[in-house]
Tab-separated table of C-alpha atoms and ligand atoms in Angstrom:
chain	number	residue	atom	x	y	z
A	6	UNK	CA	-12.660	17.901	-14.603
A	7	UNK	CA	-13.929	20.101	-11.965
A	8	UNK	CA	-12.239	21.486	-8.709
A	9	UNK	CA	-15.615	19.625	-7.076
A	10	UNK	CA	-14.716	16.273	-8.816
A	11	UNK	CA	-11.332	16.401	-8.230
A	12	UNK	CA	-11.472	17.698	-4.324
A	13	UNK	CA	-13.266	14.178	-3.099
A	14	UNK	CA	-11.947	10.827	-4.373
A	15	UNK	CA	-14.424	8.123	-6.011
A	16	UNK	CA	-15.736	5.118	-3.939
A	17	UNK	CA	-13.400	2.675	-6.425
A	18	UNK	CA	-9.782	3.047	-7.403
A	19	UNK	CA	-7.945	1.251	-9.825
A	20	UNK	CA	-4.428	1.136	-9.854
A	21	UNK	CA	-2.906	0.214	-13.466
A	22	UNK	CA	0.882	1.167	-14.000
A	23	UNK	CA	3.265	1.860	-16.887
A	24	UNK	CA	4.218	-1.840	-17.402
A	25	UNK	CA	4.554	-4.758	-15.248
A	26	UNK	CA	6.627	-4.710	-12.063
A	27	UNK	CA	6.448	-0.730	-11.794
A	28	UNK	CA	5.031	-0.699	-7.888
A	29	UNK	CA	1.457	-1.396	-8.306
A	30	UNK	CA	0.970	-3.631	-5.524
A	31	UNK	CA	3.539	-1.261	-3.168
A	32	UNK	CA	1.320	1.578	-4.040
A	33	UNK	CA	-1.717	-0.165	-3.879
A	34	UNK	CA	-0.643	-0.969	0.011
A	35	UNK	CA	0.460	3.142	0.347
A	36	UNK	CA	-3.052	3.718	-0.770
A	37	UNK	CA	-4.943	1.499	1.508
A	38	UNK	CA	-2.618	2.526	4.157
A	39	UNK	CA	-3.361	6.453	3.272
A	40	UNK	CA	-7.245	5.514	3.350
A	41	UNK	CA	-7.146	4.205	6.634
A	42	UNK	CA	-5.448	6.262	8.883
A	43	UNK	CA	-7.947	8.668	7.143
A	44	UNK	CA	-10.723	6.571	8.822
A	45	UNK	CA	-11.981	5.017	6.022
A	46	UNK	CA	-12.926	1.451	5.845
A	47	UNK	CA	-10.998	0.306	2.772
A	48	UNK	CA	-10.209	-2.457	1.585
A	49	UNK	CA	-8.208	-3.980	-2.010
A	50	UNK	CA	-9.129	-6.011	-4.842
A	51	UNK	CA	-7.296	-8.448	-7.545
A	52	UNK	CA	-8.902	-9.318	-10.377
A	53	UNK	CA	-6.909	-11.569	-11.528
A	54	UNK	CA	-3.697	-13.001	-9.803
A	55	UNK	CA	-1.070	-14.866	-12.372
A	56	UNK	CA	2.481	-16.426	-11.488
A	57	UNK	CA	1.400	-17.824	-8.343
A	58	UNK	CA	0.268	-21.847	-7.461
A	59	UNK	CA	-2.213	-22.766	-4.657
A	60	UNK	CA	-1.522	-21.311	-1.572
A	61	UNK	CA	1.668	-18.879	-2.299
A	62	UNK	CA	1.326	-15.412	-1.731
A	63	UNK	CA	0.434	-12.961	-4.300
A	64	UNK	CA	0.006	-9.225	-4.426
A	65	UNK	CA	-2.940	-9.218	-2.099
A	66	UNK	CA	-1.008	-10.961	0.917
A	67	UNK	CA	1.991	-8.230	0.271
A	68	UNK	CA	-0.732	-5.308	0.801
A	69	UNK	CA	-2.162	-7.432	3.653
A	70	UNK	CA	1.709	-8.020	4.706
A	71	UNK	CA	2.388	-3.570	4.234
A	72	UNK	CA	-1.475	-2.682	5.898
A	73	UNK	CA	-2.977	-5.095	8.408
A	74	UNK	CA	-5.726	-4.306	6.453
A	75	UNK	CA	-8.167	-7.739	4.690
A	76	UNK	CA	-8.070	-7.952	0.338
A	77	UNK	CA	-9.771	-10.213	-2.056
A	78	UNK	CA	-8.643	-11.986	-4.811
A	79	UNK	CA	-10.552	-13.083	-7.762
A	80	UNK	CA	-9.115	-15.800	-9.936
A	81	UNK	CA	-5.453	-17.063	-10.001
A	82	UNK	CA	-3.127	-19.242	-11.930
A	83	UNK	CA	-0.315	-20.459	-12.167
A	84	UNK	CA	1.634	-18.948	-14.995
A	85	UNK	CA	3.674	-15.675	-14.783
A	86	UNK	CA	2.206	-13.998	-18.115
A	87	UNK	CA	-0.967	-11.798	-18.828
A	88	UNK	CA	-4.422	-13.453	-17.645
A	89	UNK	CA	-5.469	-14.975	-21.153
A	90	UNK	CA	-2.712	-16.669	-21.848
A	91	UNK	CA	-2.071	-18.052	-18.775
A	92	UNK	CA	-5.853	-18.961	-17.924
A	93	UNK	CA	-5.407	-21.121	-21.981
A	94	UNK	CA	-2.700	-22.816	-20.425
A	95	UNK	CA	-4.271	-24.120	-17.450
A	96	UNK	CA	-7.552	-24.770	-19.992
A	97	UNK	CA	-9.788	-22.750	-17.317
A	98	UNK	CA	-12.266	-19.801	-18.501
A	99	UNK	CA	-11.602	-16.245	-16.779
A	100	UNK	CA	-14.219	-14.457	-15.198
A	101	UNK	CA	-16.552	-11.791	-16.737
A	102	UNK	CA	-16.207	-8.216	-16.578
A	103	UNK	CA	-19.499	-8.385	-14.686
A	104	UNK	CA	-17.987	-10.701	-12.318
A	105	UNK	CA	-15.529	-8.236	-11.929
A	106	UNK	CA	-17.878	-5.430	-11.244
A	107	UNK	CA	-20.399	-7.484	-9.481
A	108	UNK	CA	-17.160	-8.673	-6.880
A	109	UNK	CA	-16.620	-4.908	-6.643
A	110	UNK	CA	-20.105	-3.826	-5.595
A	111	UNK	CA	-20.390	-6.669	-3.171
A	112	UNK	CA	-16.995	-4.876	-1.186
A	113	UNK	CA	-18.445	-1.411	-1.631
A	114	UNK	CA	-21.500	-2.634	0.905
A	115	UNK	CA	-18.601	-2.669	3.799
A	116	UNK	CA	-16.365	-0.657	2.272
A	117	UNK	CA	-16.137	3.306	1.930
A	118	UNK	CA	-13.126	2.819	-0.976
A	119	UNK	CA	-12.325	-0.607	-2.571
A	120	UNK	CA	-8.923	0.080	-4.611
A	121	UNK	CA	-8.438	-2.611	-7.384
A	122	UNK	CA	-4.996	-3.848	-8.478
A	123	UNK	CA	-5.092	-4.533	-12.283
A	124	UNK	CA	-2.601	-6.953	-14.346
A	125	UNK	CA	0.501	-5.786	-16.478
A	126	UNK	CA	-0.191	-2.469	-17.475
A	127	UNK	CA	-3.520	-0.061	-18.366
A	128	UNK	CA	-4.492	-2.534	-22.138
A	129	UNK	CA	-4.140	-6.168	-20.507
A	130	UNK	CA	-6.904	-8.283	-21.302
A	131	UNK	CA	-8.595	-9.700	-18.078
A	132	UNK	CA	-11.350	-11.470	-19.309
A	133	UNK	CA	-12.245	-14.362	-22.473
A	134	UNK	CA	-14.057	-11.051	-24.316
A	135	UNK	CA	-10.739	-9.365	-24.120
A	136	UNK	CA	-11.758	-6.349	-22.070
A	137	UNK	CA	-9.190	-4.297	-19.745
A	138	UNK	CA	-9.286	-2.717	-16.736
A	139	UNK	CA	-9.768	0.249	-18.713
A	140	UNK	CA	-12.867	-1.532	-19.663
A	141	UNK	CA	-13.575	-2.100	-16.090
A	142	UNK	CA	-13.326	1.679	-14.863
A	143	UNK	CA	-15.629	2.340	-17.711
A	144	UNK	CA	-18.170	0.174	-16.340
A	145	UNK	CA	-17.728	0.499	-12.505
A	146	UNK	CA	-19.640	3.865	-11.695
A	147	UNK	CA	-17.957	6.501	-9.304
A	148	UNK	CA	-14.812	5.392	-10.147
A	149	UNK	CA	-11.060	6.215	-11.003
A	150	UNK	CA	-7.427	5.449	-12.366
A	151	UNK	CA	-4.191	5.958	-10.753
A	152	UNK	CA	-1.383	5.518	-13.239
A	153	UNK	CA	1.837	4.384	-11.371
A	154	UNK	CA	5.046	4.910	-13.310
A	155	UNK	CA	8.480	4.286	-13.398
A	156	UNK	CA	11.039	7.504	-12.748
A	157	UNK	CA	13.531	6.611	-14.958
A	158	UNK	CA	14.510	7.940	-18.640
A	159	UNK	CA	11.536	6.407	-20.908
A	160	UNK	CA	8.794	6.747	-18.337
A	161	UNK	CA	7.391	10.329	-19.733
A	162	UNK	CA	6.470	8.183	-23.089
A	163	UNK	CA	4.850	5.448	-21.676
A	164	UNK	CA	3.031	8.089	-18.914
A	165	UNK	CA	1.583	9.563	-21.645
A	166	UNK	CA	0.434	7.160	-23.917
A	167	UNK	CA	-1.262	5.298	-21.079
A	168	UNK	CA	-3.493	8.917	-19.837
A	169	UNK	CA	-4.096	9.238	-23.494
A	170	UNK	CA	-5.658	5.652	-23.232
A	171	UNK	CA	-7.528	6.287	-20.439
A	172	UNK	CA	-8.886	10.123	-21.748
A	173	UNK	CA	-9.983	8.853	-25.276
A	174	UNK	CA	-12.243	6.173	-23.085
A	175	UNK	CA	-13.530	8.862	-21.267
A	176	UNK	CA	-11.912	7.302	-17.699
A	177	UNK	CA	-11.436	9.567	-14.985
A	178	UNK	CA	-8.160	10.280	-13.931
A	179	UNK	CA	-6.973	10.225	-10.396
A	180	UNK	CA	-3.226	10.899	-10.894
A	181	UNK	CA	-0.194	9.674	-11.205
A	182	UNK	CA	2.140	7.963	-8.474
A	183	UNK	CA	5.815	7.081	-8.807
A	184	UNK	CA	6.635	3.740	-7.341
A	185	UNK	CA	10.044	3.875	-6.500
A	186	UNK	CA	11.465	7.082	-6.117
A	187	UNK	CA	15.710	7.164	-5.107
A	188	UNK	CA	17.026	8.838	-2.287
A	189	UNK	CA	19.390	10.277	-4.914
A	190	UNK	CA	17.645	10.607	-7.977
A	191	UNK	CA	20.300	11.681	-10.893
A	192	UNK	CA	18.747	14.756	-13.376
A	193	UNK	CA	17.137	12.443	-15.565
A	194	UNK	CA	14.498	11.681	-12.428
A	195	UNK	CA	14.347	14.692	-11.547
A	196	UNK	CA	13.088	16.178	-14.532
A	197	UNK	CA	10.817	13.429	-15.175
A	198	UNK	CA	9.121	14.521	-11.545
A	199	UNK	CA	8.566	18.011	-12.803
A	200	UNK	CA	7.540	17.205	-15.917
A	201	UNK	CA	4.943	14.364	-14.371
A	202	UNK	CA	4.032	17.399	-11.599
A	203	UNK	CA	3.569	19.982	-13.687
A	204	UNK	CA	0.788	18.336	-15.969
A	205	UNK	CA	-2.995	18.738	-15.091
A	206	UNK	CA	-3.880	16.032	-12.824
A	207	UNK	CA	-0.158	14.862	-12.515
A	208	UNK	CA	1.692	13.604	-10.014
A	209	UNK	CA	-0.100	13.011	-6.570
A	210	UNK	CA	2.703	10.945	-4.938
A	211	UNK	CA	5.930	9.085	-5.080
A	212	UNK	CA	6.871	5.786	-2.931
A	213	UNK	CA	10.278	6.237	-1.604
A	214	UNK	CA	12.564	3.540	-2.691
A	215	UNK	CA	12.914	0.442	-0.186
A	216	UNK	CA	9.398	0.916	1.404
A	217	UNK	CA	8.174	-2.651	0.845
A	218	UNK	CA	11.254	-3.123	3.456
A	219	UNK	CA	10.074	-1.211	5.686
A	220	UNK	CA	8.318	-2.681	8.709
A	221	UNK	CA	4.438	-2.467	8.687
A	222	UNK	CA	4.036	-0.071	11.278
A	223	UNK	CA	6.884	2.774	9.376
A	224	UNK	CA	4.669	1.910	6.204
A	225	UNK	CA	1.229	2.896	7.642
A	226	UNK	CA	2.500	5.914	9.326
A	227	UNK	CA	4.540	7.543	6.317
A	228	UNK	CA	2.061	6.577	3.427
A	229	UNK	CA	0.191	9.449	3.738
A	230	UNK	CA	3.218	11.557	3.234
A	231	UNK	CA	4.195	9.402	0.079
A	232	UNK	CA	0.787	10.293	-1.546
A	233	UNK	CA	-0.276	13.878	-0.322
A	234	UNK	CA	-2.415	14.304	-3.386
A	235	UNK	CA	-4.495	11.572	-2.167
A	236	UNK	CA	-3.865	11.964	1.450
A	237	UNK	CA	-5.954	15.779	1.204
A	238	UNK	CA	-8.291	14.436	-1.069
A	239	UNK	CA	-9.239	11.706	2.117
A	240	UNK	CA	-8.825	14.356	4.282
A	241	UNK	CA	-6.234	12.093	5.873
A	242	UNK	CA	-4.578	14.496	9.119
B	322	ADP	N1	9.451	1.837	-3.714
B	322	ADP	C1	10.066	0.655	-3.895
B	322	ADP	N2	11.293	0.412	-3.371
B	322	ADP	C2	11.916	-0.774	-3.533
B	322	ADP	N3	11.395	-1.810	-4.206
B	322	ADP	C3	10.182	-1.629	-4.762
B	322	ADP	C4	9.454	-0.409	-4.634
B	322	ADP	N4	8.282	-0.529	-5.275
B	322	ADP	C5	8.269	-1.789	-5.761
B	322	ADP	N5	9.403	-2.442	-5.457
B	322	ADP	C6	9.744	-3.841	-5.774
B	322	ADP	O1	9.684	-3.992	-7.198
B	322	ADP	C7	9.013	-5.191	-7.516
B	322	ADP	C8	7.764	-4.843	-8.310
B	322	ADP	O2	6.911	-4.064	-7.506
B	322	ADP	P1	5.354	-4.353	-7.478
B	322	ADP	O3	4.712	-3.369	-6.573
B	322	ADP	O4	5.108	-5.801	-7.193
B	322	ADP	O5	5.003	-4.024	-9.017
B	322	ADP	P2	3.721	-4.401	-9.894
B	322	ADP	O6	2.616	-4.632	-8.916
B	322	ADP	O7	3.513	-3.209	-10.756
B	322	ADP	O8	4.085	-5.603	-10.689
B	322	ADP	C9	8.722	-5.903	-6.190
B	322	ADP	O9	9.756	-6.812	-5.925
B	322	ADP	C10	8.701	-4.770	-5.191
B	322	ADP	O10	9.038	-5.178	-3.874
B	323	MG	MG1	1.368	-6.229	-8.554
């Protein structure tokens, strides 16, 4: 990757994670939040939605809820399990990964940087073909992944294997992001955080712990600081 590539960031971002429940959606808000007080128009997209019923929130409300800012879902069901399974359940096809990708062009008409939430983690299949949202960054043109991990012991294993998933498909990277980072993080963390750092393309961020608790306005204003790997990239002051 060159210093040109990696001094501008791509129109789409997708955000896949170590595993489920890792901070996705919190640093999918910290992104969007970074992005716009950067002056972009940006907004956030979600495939595919599981473990919510008509009506409740999902992860798109919670980055409406963190950024003031307007998302897009795509399909949603009820059960809390990976796409496929849960779409069998409910006896209802998924969409395509041209769905997908035609959903995503239609926001980048409006939008200077769509970021897209994926499902689980990096190998999830989203559609009835099986592909991933590796599958989907493949596809999308002028686009890239931000792998959020975990900071605790196990999280340099499963860091790895998914950028080796990502580099054998020929994805480009955008990073990795932290999602919860402790106020007192014990050595374990903190070696993890130079390890992560000191790789090429490594760490561009790490969301403090408790910042989904923080009120909107505290979000917006310290994202940026969260994420300065992304906030110079958007040139964000
Ligand atoms: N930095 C953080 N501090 C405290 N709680 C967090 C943080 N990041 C995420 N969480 C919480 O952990 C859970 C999973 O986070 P979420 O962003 O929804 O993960 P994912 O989207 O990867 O499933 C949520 O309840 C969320 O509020
Ligand atoms: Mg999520």
């Amino acid at each position: 990757m060159t210093e040109s590539r990696l001094a501008t960031l791509p129109a789409v971002l997708l955000v896949t994670g170590t595993d489920t429940d890792v901070g996705k959606t919190v640093v999918t808000s910290a992104v969007v939040a970074t992005a716009r007080a950067a002056g972009r128009r940006v907004t956030a997209y979600k495939p595919t939605q599981t473990g919510v019923a008509p009506g409740e929130p999902g992860d798109m409300a919670e980055v409406e809820r963190l950024t003031g800012v307007a998302t897009v879902e795509g399909v949603r069901l009820r059960a809390p399990m990976a796409p496929r399974p849960a779409a069998a359940l409910e006896g209802v096809g998924l969409p395509t990964l041209a769905d997908h990708v035609a959903r995503v062009a239609d926001l980048g008409v409006r939008h200077d940087l769509v970021v897209v939430e994926g499902a689980g983690g990096l190998l999830v299949e989203l559609t009835d073909a099986g592909e991933t949202l590796a599958d989907l960054a493949t596809i999308l043109e002028d686009s890239g992944v931000l792998v959020v991990s975990r900071s605790a012991l196990g999280t340099l294993n499963h860091t790895m294997l998914t950028r080796e998933a990502l580099s054998h498909r020929g994805v480009r990277q955008l990073g990795i992001v932290i999602g919860a980072w402790p106020d007192h993080p014990d050595v374990i963390e903190t070696t993890n955080r130079d390890y992560l750092g000191a790789l090429p393309g490594g760490l561009v961020g790490a969301v403090p712990l408790g910042a989904p608790r923080l009120d909107p306005a505290t979000f917006a204003a310290d994202a940026p600081g969260w994420l300065p790997g992304l906030a110079q990239r958007l040139g964000t002051p």
